Amino acid sequence: MNGFLRQILFLPPQQSTIAYDLDWLHYLVILTTMAGAVLVTLFGGYYVVRYRRRLPEPDRPNVDAGARPHFLYKLGALVILATLFLVFWIIGVGQYMRIRVAPADSMVVYVTAKKWMWKFAYPEGARAIGTLYVPTGRPVELVMTSRDVIHSFFVPSFRIKQDVLPGRYTTLWFQAIEPGSYQILCAEYCGTGHSTMRGEVVALDPSDYARWLGGAAPAGPDIEAPRYEEPALGNPGAASPRSPLVLARVGERVAAEHGCLRCHTLDGSPHIGPTWAGLYRSIVPLERGGDVVADEAYLTESIMDPAAKIHRGFQPVMPSYLGRLDAPETAAIVELIRDLRDVRPEPGALTPGGQGSGGGGR
Ligand code: CUA
């Protein structure tokens, strides 16, 4: 049944843990609408034949079926339709939440889109262009941004698609089921090279993946070793192929170079801005009231547009870093903050430390 429906709907094989369930809802909607169309056609055909014009025929009064049965039919149809849509909606909301919220044990890969390629950076420091290597059987969260225009990351076999925007981060997660190579397409028109903006996800056995990450090309003939280099970040330091540049350490350097550490601390001690220790995924109370989860979206928004959502109790002294940090630098800082998620801030560190001294600039 699944195979047959998948073929007549031209869907590629289901290769992620969510793909089958998403397709199942797809089938349910398609089959329901097809059944509806068949019913309407049959009834229509029946009435065409039953009430066709017969010649010769004397004048007859119009058929009067009475108002009541008509009303009940309409009400019945409405209830059936509303129930169906409600069922679709409830299943759909459940699936939406499932595909939006990455499992807590996901590994993270940073994705940068640009005309017309996909770049991948791993927290361990490995980088790849065009090919995203992942292990099977483990959830992978992608934290994505664009260097130029809007792109969209689309892996048909995984049934995942997400717009990738300049100046902010969007996320997506998947878990590959079996080793193999799966096509990545750009699904948002982004210029003359849009149709060539492709890549592939290569899912490897966890052991092969570990070997790939370790710098040794795994058994497969077409798999290249990861490149441990650092484009567009200047001052590479000692970046030999065997000493991976851990992204969080790059983040520390970027943060120091751009003056972030003059206001933010890494160990939880109070200062001019909120400490980065334990900040990631914590609940941040806002000056305007309400609160927000400090996820990638909030962190990058706060870097690019600091005044948008001020952490309660802090002064709005931070300048915007829009145009001052490029995508790899921003990703490195976000990774640094993620890396500090389990550093417990000292009590009171998330409220202002009382140093009113200026210097909030830069
Ligand atoms: Cu990138 Cu279309």
mmCIF file of C-alpha atoms and ligand atoms in Angstrom:
data_model
loop_
_atom_site.group_PDB
_atom_site.id
_atom_site.type_symbol
_atom_site.label_atom_id
_atom_site.label_comp_id
_atom_site.label_asym_id
_atom_site.label_seq_id
_atom_site.Cartn_x
_atom_site.Cartn_y
_atom_site.Cartn_z
ATOM 1 C CA MET A 1 0.000 0.000 0.000
ATOM 2 C CA ASN A 2 2.725 2.430 1.037
ATOM 3 C CA GLY A 3 4.878 1.486 -1.956
ATOM 4 C CA PHE A 4 1.973 1.810 -4.382
ATOM 5 C CA LEU A 5 0.849 5.210 -3.076
ATOM 6 C CA ARG A 6 4.416 6.452 -2.931
ATOM 7 C CA GLN A 7 4.893 5.522 -6.591
ATOM 8 C CA ILE A 8 1.703 7.080 -7.911
ATOM 9 C CA LEU A 9 2.531 10.269 -5.973
ATOM 10 C CA PHE A 10 6.135 10.260 -7.280
ATOM 11 C CA LEU A 11 7.637 10.362 -3.791
ATOM 12 C CA PRO A 12 11.221 9.170 -3.216
ATOM 13 C CA PRO A 13 11.846 6.400 -0.633
ATOM 14 C CA GLN A 14 11.311 7.395 2.996
ATOM 15 C CA GLN A 15 14.786 7.675 4.465
ATOM 16 C CA SER A 16 14.338 9.634 7.681
ATOM 17 C CA THR A 17 12.553 8.696 10.878
ATOM 18 C CA ILE A 18 9.743 11.176 10.246
ATOM 19 C CA ALA A 19 9.256 10.541 6.523
ATOM 20 C CA TYR A 20 6.848 7.628 6.801
ATOM 21 C CA ASP A 21 4.513 9.402 9.226
ATOM 22 C CA LEU A 22 4.452 12.569 7.130
ATOM 23 C CA ASP A 23 3.621 10.505 4.048
ATOM 24 C CA TRP A 24 0.884 8.744 5.927
ATOM 25 C CA LEU A 25 -0.886 12.061 6.568
ATOM 26 C CA HIS A 26 -0.288 12.973 2.936
ATOM 27 C CA TYR A 27 -1.949 9.699 1.842
ATOM 28 C CA LEU A 28 -4.860 10.240 4.208
ATOM 29 C CA VAL A 29 -5.567 13.698 2.770
ATOM 30 C CA ILE A 30 -5.130 12.538 -0.828
ATOM 31 C CA LEU A 31 -7.320 9.445 -0.373
ATOM 32 C CA THR A 32 -10.034 11.438 1.390
ATOM 33 C CA THR A 33 -10.159 14.071 -1.321
ATOM 34 C CA MET A 34 -10.099 11.368 -3.996
ATOM 35 C CA ALA A 35 -12.983 9.566 -2.298
ATOM 36 C CA GLY A 36 -14.849 12.885 -2.097
ATOM 37 C CA ALA A 37 -14.254 13.564 -5.782
ATOM 38 C CA VAL A 38 -15.462 10.064 -6.736
ATOM 39 C CA LEU A 39 -18.608 10.454 -4.624
ATOM 40 C CA VAL A 40 -19.446 13.838 -6.126
ATOM 41 C CA THR A 41 -18.887 12.462 -9.631
ATOM 42 C CA LEU A 42 -21.098 9.414 -8.980
ATOM 43 C CA PHE A 43 -23.923 11.484 -7.481
ATOM 44 C CA GLY A 44 -23.618 14.022 -10.266
ATOM 45 C CA GLY A 45 -23.754 11.252 -12.894
ATOM 46 C CA TYR A 46 -26.740 9.650 -11.210
ATOM 47 C CA TYR A 47 -28.704 12.918 -11.139
ATOM 48 C CA VAL A 48 -27.784 13.709 -14.724
ATOM 49 C CA VAL A 49 -29.316 10.415 -15.822
ATOM 50 C CA ARG A 50 -32.186 10.358 -13.337
ATOM 51 C CA TYR A 51 -33.408 13.890 -14.031
ATOM 52 C CA ARG A 52 -32.408 14.201 -17.682
ATOM 53 C CA ARG A 53 -34.842 16.005 -19.917
ATOM 54 C CA ARG A 54 -37.279 13.587 -21.529
ATOM 55 C CA LEU A 55 -39.074 14.457 -24.773
ATOM 56 C CA PRO A 56 -41.867 14.944 -25.317
ATOM 57 C CA GLU A 57 -42.972 15.895 -21.878
ATOM 58 C CA PRO A 58 -45.828 17.965 -20.545
ATOM 59 C CA ASP A 59 -45.122 20.762 -18.107
ATOM 60 C CA ARG A 60 -44.514 19.422 -14.625
ATOM 61 C CA PRO A 61 -44.216 21.289 -11.392
ATOM 62 C CA ASN A 62 -40.694 21.533 -9.958
ATOM 63 C CA VAL A 63 -39.744 18.795 -7.570
ATOM 64 C CA ASP A 64 -40.252 20.010 -4.051
ATOM 65 C CA ALA A 65 -38.322 17.892 -1.602
ATOM 66 C CA GLY A 66 -39.181 20.119 1.287
ATOM 67 C CA ALA A 67 -36.844 22.299 3.281
ATOM 68 C CA ARG A 68 -36.181 19.985 6.209
ATOM 69 C CA PRO A 69 -34.349 17.052 4.555
ATOM 70 C CA HIS A 70 -32.192 19.536 2.631
ATOM 71 C CA PHE A 71 -31.168 21.230 5.825
ATOM 72 C CA LEU A 72 -30.300 17.928 7.512
ATOM 73 C CA TYR A 73 -28.230 16.783 4.534
ATOM 74 C CA LYS A 74 -26.294 20.035 4.637
ATOM 75 C CA LEU A 75 -25.744 19.799 8.357
ATOM 76 C CA GLY A 76 -24.563 16.194 8.045
ATOM 77 C CA ALA A 77 -22.121 17.071 5.278
ATOM 78 C CA LEU A 78 -20.803 19.986 7.296
ATOM 79 C CA VAL A 79 -20.230 17.832 10.374
ATOM 80 C CA ILE A 80 -18.403 15.172 8.349
ATOM 81 C CA LEU A 81 -16.195 17.773 6.655
ATOM 82 C CA ALA A 82 -15.434 19.596 9.898
ATOM 83 C CA THR A 83 -14.528 16.319 11.611
ATOM 84 C CA LEU A 84 -12.201 15.365 8.776
ATOM 85 C CA PHE A 85 -10.441 18.710 8.797
ATOM 86 C CA LEU A 86 -10.139 18.568 12.565
ATOM 87 C CA VAL A 87 -8.560 15.112 12.348
ATOM 88 C CA PHE A 88 -6.109 16.314 9.674
ATOM 89 C CA TRP A 89 -5.318 19.371 11.749
ATOM 90 C CA ILE A 90 -4.703 17.473 14.975
ATOM 91 C CA ILE A 91 -2.417 14.943 13.258
ATOM 92 C CA GLY A 92 -0.723 17.809 11.408
ATOM 93 C CA VAL A 93 -0.036 19.876 14.532
ATOM 94 C CA GLY A 94 1.474 16.830 16.246
ATOM 95 C CA GLN A 95 3.723 16.178 13.267
ATOM 96 C CA TYR A 96 4.643 19.839 12.962
ATOM 97 C CA MET A 97 5.784 19.968 16.579
ATOM 98 C CA ARG A 98 7.720 16.779 16.034
ATOM 99 C CA ILE A 99 9.602 18.064 12.993
ATOM 100 C CA ARG A 100 10.190 21.535 14.498
ATOM 101 C CA VAL A 101 11.620 20.554 17.858
ATOM 102 C CA ALA A 102 14.946 18.739 17.657
ATOM 103 C CA PRO A 103 15.543 15.967 20.205
ATOM 104 C CA ALA A 104 17.779 17.039 23.065
ATOM 105 C CA ASP A 105 20.526 14.593 22.119
ATOM 106 C CA SER A 106 20.897 15.940 18.577
ATOM 107 C CA MET A 107 24.326 16.644 17.183
ATOM 108 C CA VAL A 108 24.616 20.057 15.566
ATOM 109 C CA VAL A 109 25.947 21.012 12.150
ATOM 110 C CA TYR A 110 26.162 24.635 11.056
ATOM 111 C CA VAL A 111 25.009 25.258 7.510
ATOM 112 C CA THR A 112 25.862 28.324 5.472
ATOM 113 C CA ALA A 113 24.150 28.827 2.144
ATOM 114 C CA LYS A 114 25.526 31.148 -0.488
ATOM 115 C CA LYS A 115 25.146 31.533 -4.200
ATOM 116 C CA TRP A 116 25.310 28.707 -5.112
ATOM 117 C CA MET A 117 26.572 26.180 -2.671
ATOM 118 C CA TRP A 118 26.018 24.636 0.744
ATOM 119 C CA LYS A 119 28.766 24.762 3.361
ATOM 120 C CA PHE A 120 28.797 22.645 6.492
ATOM 121 C CA ALA A 121 30.761 23.237 9.687
ATOM 122 C CA TYR A 122 30.906 20.736 12.550
ATOM 123 C CA PRO A 123 31.423 21.715 16.198
ATOM 124 C CA GLU A 124 34.480 19.447 16.187
ATOM 125 C CA GLY A 125 35.999 21.720 13.567
ATOM 126 C CA ALA A 126 35.522 19.693 10.395
ATOM 127 C CA ARG A 127 34.178 21.438 7.330
ATOM 128 C CA ALA A 128 32.679 20.265 4.098
ATOM 129 C CA ILE A 129 31.267 21.903 0.993
ATOM 130 C CA GLY A 130 28.351 20.394 -0.858
ATOM 131 C CA THR A 131 28.344 17.129 1.062
ATOM 132 C CA LEU A 132 26.861 16.768 4.521
ATOM 133 C CA TYR A 133 28.240 13.699 6.287
ATOM 134 C CA VAL A 134 26.076 12.408 9.111
ATOM 135 C CA PRO A 135 25.864 9.213 11.128
ATOM 136 C CA THR A 136 22.783 7.021 10.856
ATOM 137 C CA GLY A 137 20.613 6.438 13.872
ATOM 138 C CA ARG A 138 21.336 9.779 15.481
ATOM 139 C CA PRO A 139 19.330 12.999 15.271
ATOM 140 C CA VAL A 140 21.146 15.807 13.496
ATOM 141 C CA GLU A 141 20.139 19.418 14.025
ATOM 142 C CA LEU A 142 21.063 21.907 11.328
ATOM 143 C CA VAL A 143 21.573 25.535 12.314
ATOM 144 C CA MET A 144 21.381 27.397 9.049
ATOM 145 C CA THR A 145 22.004 30.861 7.703
ATOM 146 C CA SER A 146 22.624 32.508 4.358
ATOM 147 C CA ARG A 147 25.378 34.831 3.290
ATOM 148 C CA ASP A 148 23.397 36.529 0.559
ATOM 149 C CA VAL A 149 19.782 35.869 -0.406
ATOM 150 C CA ILE A 150 17.040 33.508 0.763
ATOM 151 C CA HIS A 151 17.698 29.854 -0.043
ATOM 152 C CA SER A 152 15.830 26.783 1.110
ATOM 153 C CA PHE A 153 17.349 23.532 2.329
ATOM 154 C CA PHE A 154 15.395 20.605 0.928
ATOM 155 C CA VAL A 155 16.097 16.892 1.222
ATOM 156 C CA PRO A 156 13.214 15.106 -0.536
ATOM 157 C CA SER A 157 14.080 11.650 0.823
ATOM 158 C CA PHE A 158 13.962 13.000 4.381
ATOM 159 C CA ARG A 159 10.784 15.058 3.755
ATOM 160 C CA ILE A 160 12.394 18.143 5.283
ATOM 161 C CA LYS A 161 12.532 21.654 3.869
ATOM 162 C CA GLN A 162 13.356 24.942 5.541
ATOM 163 C CA ASP A 163 14.079 28.448 4.295
ATOM 164 C CA VAL A 164 17.589 29.734 4.971
ATOM 165 C CA LEU A 165 17.716 33.485 5.580
ATOM 166 C CA PRO A 166 20.464 36.082 5.572
ATOM 167 C CA GLY A 167 21.072 37.731 8.941
ATOM 168 C CA ARG A 168 19.283 35.140 11.022
ATOM 169 C CA TYR A 169 19.334 31.454 11.826
ATOM 170 C CA THR A 170 16.747 28.799 11.157
ATOM 171 C CA THR A 171 16.934 25.208 12.343
ATOM 172 C CA LEU A 172 15.886 21.841 11.072
ATOM 173 C CA TRP A 173 16.498 18.301 12.235
ATOM 174 C CA PHE A 174 16.403 14.797 10.838
ATOM 175 C CA GLN A 175 17.610 11.309 11.596
ATOM 176 C CA ALA A 176 18.821 9.168 8.721
ATOM 177 C CA ILE A 177 17.758 5.529 8.795
ATOM 178 C CA GLU A 178 20.247 3.764 6.590
ATOM 179 C CA PRO A 179 23.623 4.565 5.030
ATOM 180 C CA GLY A 180 23.377 6.101 1.605
ATOM 181 C CA SER A 181 23.500 9.314 -0.361
ATOM 182 C CA TYR A 182 20.500 11.625 -0.491
ATOM 183 C CA GLN A 183 20.011 14.663 -2.674
ATOM 184 C CA ILE A 184 19.940 18.212 -1.256
ATOM 185 C CA LEU A 185 18.132 20.787 -3.376
ATOM 186 C CA CYS A 186 17.682 24.513 -3.002
ATOM 187 C CA ALA A 187 13.936 25.099 -2.964
ATOM 188 C CA GLU A 188 13.840 28.893 -3.111
ATOM 189 C CA TYR A 189 14.658 30.709 -6.328
ATOM 190 C CA CYS A 190 17.947 32.464 -5.613
ATOM 191 C CA GLY A 191 19.346 33.597 -8.951
ATOM 192 C CA THR A 192 20.697 32.188 -12.168
ATOM 193 C CA GLY A 193 22.530 29.333 -10.447
ATOM 194 C CA HIS A 194 19.514 28.212 -8.411
ATOM 195 C CA SER A 195 19.020 24.987 -10.362
ATOM 196 C CA THR A 196 22.665 24.018 -9.830
ATOM 197 C CA MET A 197 22.595 24.670 -6.094
ATOM 198 C CA ARG A 198 22.612 21.037 -5.079
ATOM 199 C CA GLY A 199 24.401 18.900 -2.605
ATOM 200 C CA GLU A 200 24.060 15.562 -0.945
ATOM 201 C CA VAL A 201 23.643 14.124 2.499
ATOM 202 C CA VAL A 202 25.899 11.124 2.944
ATOM 203 C CA ALA A 203 24.700 8.996 5.834
ATOM 204 C CA LEU A 204 27.421 6.742 7.231
ATOM 205 C CA ASP A 205 27.472 3.973 9.784
ATOM 206 C CA PRO A 206 28.374 5.548 13.132
ATOM 207 C CA SER A 207 31.804 3.879 13.043
ATOM 208 C CA ASP A 208 32.478 5.133 9.502
ATOM 209 C CA TYR A 209 31.303 8.572 10.542
ATOM 210 C CA ALA A 210 33.643 8.621 13.530
ATOM 211 C CA ARG A 211 36.515 7.672 11.243
ATOM 212 C CA TRP A 212 35.535 10.369 8.748
ATOM 213 C CA LEU A 213 35.382 12.952 11.513
ATOM 214 C CA GLY A 214 38.733 11.764 12.773
ATOM 215 C CA GLY A 215 40.229 12.682 9.426
ATOM 216 C CA ALA A 216 40.557 9.243 7.946
ATOM 217 C CA ALA A 217 38.426 8.692 4.894
ATOM 218 C CA PRO A 218 36.103 5.779 5.618
ATOM 219 C CA ALA A 219 35.933 2.621 3.586
ATOM 220 C CA GLY A 220 33.651 3.990 0.895
ATOM 221 C CA PRO A 221 35.555 4.848 -2.292
ATOM 222 C CA ASP A 222 33.966 8.242 -2.965
ATOM 223 C CA ILE A 223 34.217 9.759 0.472
ATOM 224 C CA GLU A 224 36.830 12.428 1.021
ATOM 225 C CA ALA A 225 38.351 13.270 4.353
ATOM 226 C CA PRO A 226 36.964 16.345 6.114
ATOM 227 C CA ARG A 227 38.882 19.547 5.692
ATOM 228 C CA TYR A 228 39.976 21.199 8.879
ATOM 229 C CA GLU A 229 40.470 24.698 7.666
ATOM 230 C CA GLU A 230 39.003 27.989 8.516
ATOM 231 C CA PRO A 231 37.770 30.098 5.630
ATOM 232 C CA ALA A 232 36.996 33.761 6.189
ATOM 233 C CA LEU A 233 38.064 33.840 9.796
ATOM 234 C CA GLY A 234 41.596 35.186 9.408
ATOM 235 C CA ASN A 235 44.441 34.249 11.719
ATOM 236 C CA PRO A 236 44.069 30.502 11.368
ATOM 237 C CA GLY A 237 46.529 29.529 14.058
ATOM 238 C CA ALA A 238 47.689 25.943 13.916
ATOM 239 C CA ALA A 239 45.158 24.352 11.626
ATOM 240 C CA SER A 240 46.822 21.180 10.512
ATOM 241 C CA PRO A 241 44.573 18.426 9.196
ATOM 242 C CA ARG A 242 45.110 16.499 12.414
ATOM 243 C CA SER A 243 44.336 19.290 14.855
ATOM 244 C CA PRO A 244 40.722 20.132 14.251
ATOM 245 C CA LEU A 245 39.749 23.687 14.963
ATOM 246 C CA VAL A 246 36.980 23.259 17.416
ATOM 247 C CA LEU A 247 34.254 25.724 16.490
ATOM 248 C CA ALA A 248 33.630 26.803 20.074
ATOM 249 C CA ARG A 249 37.345 27.735 20.420
ATOM 250 C CA VAL A 250 37.055 29.753 17.199
ATOM 251 C CA GLY A 251 34.062 31.406 18.848
ATOM 252 C CA GLU A 252 36.156 32.383 21.864
ATOM 253 C CA ARG A 253 38.664 34.088 19.601
ATOM 254 C CA VAL A 254 35.994 35.839 17.542
ATOM 255 C CA ALA A 255 34.281 36.996 20.738
ATOM 256 C CA ALA A 256 37.538 38.389 22.078
ATOM 257 C CA GLU A 257 38.417 40.117 18.798
ATOM 258 C CA HIS A 258 35.012 41.779 18.520
ATOM 259 C CA GLY A 259 34.891 42.943 22.116
ATOM 260 C CA CYS A 260 31.998 40.681 23.188
ATOM 261 C CA LEU A 261 33.944 39.597 26.274
ATOM 262 C CA ARG A 262 34.153 43.147 27.561
ATOM 263 C CA CYS A 263 30.488 42.839 28.541
ATOM 264 C CA HIS A 264 29.727 39.102 28.570
ATOM 265 C CA THR A 265 31.481 36.565 30.769
ATOM 266 C CA LEU A 266 32.045 32.903 30.055
ATOM 267 C CA ASP A 267 32.222 31.657 33.641
ATOM 268 C CA GLY A 268 28.951 32.961 34.989
ATOM 269 C CA SER A 269 30.289 35.967 36.839
ATOM 270 C CA PRO A 270 28.085 39.050 36.587
ATOM 271 C CA HIS A 271 29.021 41.852 34.213
ATOM 272 C CA ILE A 272 27.489 44.490 31.917
ATOM 273 C CA GLY A 273 25.702 41.995 29.707
ATOM 274 C CA PRO A 274 24.137 38.611 30.523
ATOM 275 C CA THR A 275 26.743 35.896 31.064
ATOM 276 C CA TRP A 276 26.976 33.248 28.387
ATOM 277 C CA ALA A 277 27.372 30.462 30.948
ATOM 278 C CA GLY A 278 24.245 28.340 31.049
ATOM 279 C CA LEU A 279 22.471 30.807 28.769
ATOM 280 C CA TYR A 280 21.727 28.457 25.891
ATOM 281 C CA ARG A 281 18.135 27.169 25.921
ATOM 282 C CA SER A 282 17.484 28.924 29.227
ATOM 283 C CA ILE A 283 14.368 31.006 29.780
ATOM 284 C CA VAL A 284 15.246 34.692 29.420
ATOM 285 C CA PRO A 285 12.899 37.205 31.091
ATOM 286 C CA LEU A 286 12.363 40.221 28.864
ATOM 287 C CA GLU A 287 12.372 43.880 29.769
ATOM 288 C CA ARG A 288 9.078 44.344 27.956
ATOM 289 C CA GLY A 289 7.504 41.486 29.883
ATOM 290 C CA GLY A 290 7.140 37.859 28.951
ATOM 291 C CA ASP A 291 10.090 35.640 28.286
ATOM 292 C CA VAL A 292 11.815 33.790 25.517
ATOM 293 C CA VAL A 293 13.896 30.643 25.151
ATOM 294 C CA ALA A 294 17.517 31.485 24.357
ATOM 295 C CA ASP A 295 17.764 29.292 21.275
ATOM 296 C CA GLU A 296 19.774 29.917 18.117
ATOM 297 C CA ALA A 297 17.107 32.237 16.760
ATOM 298 C CA TYR A 298 17.074 34.430 19.883
ATOM 299 C CA LEU A 299 20.866 34.464 20.212
ATOM 300 C CA THR A 300 21.445 35.509 16.608
ATOM 301 C CA GLU A 301 18.652 38.047 16.760
ATOM 302 C CA SER A 302 20.265 39.513 19.858
ATOM 303 C CA ILE A 303 23.601 39.721 18.068
ATOM 304 C CA MET A 304 22.176 41.395 14.968
ATOM 305 C CA ASP A 305 19.388 43.442 16.564
ATOM 306 C CA PRO A 306 20.180 43.692 20.298
ATOM 307 C CA ALA A 307 17.379 46.136 21.099
ATOM 308 C CA ALA A 308 14.677 43.793 19.811
ATOM 309 C CA LYS A 309 14.377 41.706 22.995
ATOM 310 C CA ILE A 310 16.261 43.105 25.978
ATOM 311 C CA HIS A 311 17.069 40.737 28.847
ATOM 312 C CA ARG A 312 15.260 42.134 31.893
ATOM 313 C CA GLY A 313 17.533 44.113 34.147
ATOM 314 C CA PHE A 314 20.166 44.935 31.532
ATOM 315 C CA GLN A 315 20.802 48.240 29.797
ATOM 316 C CA PRO A 316 20.276 48.408 26.037
ATOM 317 C CA VAL A 317 23.891 49.399 25.406
ATOM 318 C CA MET A 318 24.919 46.691 22.976
ATOM 319 C CA PRO A 319 25.552 47.778 19.385
ATOM 320 C CA SER A 320 24.313 45.759 16.421
ATOM 321 C CA TYR A 321 26.760 43.354 14.854
ATOM 322 C CA LEU A 322 24.845 43.188 11.597
ATOM 323 C CA GLY A 323 27.458 43.394 8.865
ATOM 324 C CA ARG A 324 30.305 43.216 11.387
ATOM 325 C CA LEU A 325 30.201 39.470 11.955
ATOM 326 C CA ASP A 326 29.949 37.198 8.967
ATOM 327 C CA ALA A 327 28.053 33.923 9.006
ATOM 328 C CA PRO A 328 30.950 31.637 10.110
ATOM 329 C CA GLU A 329 31.865 34.072 12.885
ATOM 330 C CA THR A 330 28.281 34.245 14.106
ATOM 331 C CA ALA A 331 28.007 30.460 14.005
ATOM 332 C CA ALA A 332 31.239 30.194 16.000
ATOM 333 C CA ILE A 333 29.871 32.497 18.711
ATOM 334 C CA VAL A 334 26.564 30.630 18.856
ATOM 335 C CA GLU A 335 28.509 27.382 19.136
ATOM 336 C CA LEU A 336 30.556 28.880 21.963
ATOM 337 C CA ILE A 337 27.367 29.786 23.822
ATOM 338 C CA ARG A 338 26.011 26.280 23.187
ATOM 339 C CA ASP A 339 29.284 24.875 24.464
ATOM 340 C CA LEU A 340 28.796 26.781 27.720
ATOM 341 C CA ARG A 341 25.271 25.446 28.245
ATOM 342 C CA ASP A 342 26.265 23.269 31.193
ATOM 343 C CA VAL A 343 28.449 25.843 32.936
ATOM 344 C CA ARG A 344 26.375 26.797 35.950
ATOM 345 C CA PRO A 345 26.239 30.557 36.397
ATOM 346 C CA GLU A 346 26.918 31.869 39.864
ATOM 347 C CA PRO A 347 23.817 32.917 41.759
ATOM 348 C CA GLY A 348 22.751 36.341 40.625
ATOM 349 C CA ALA A 349 24.901 36.279 37.504
ATOM 350 C CA LEU A 350 21.923 36.661 35.237
ATOM 351 C CA THR A 351 21.052 39.961 36.841
ATOM 352 C CA PRO A 352 23.215 43.016 36.374
ATOM 353 C CA GLY A 353 26.398 43.084 38.350
ATOM 354 C CA GLY A 354 26.215 46.721 39.115
ATOM 355 C CA GLN A 355 29.262 47.895 37.211
ATOM 356 C CA GLY A 356 27.642 50.894 35.658
ATOM 357 C CA SER A 357 30.856 51.881 33.933
ATOM 358 C CA GLY A 358 30.480 52.661 30.265
ATOM 359 C CA GLY A 359 32.370 50.614 27.776
ATOM 360 C CA GLY A 360 29.211 48.874 26.704
ATOM 361 C CA GLY A 361 30.016 50.062 23.244
ATOM 362 C CA ARG A 362 31.676 47.896 20.681
HETATM 363 CU CU1 CUA B 1 19.746 28.794 -3.409
HETATM 364 CU CU2 CUA B 1 17.872 28.565 -4.850
#
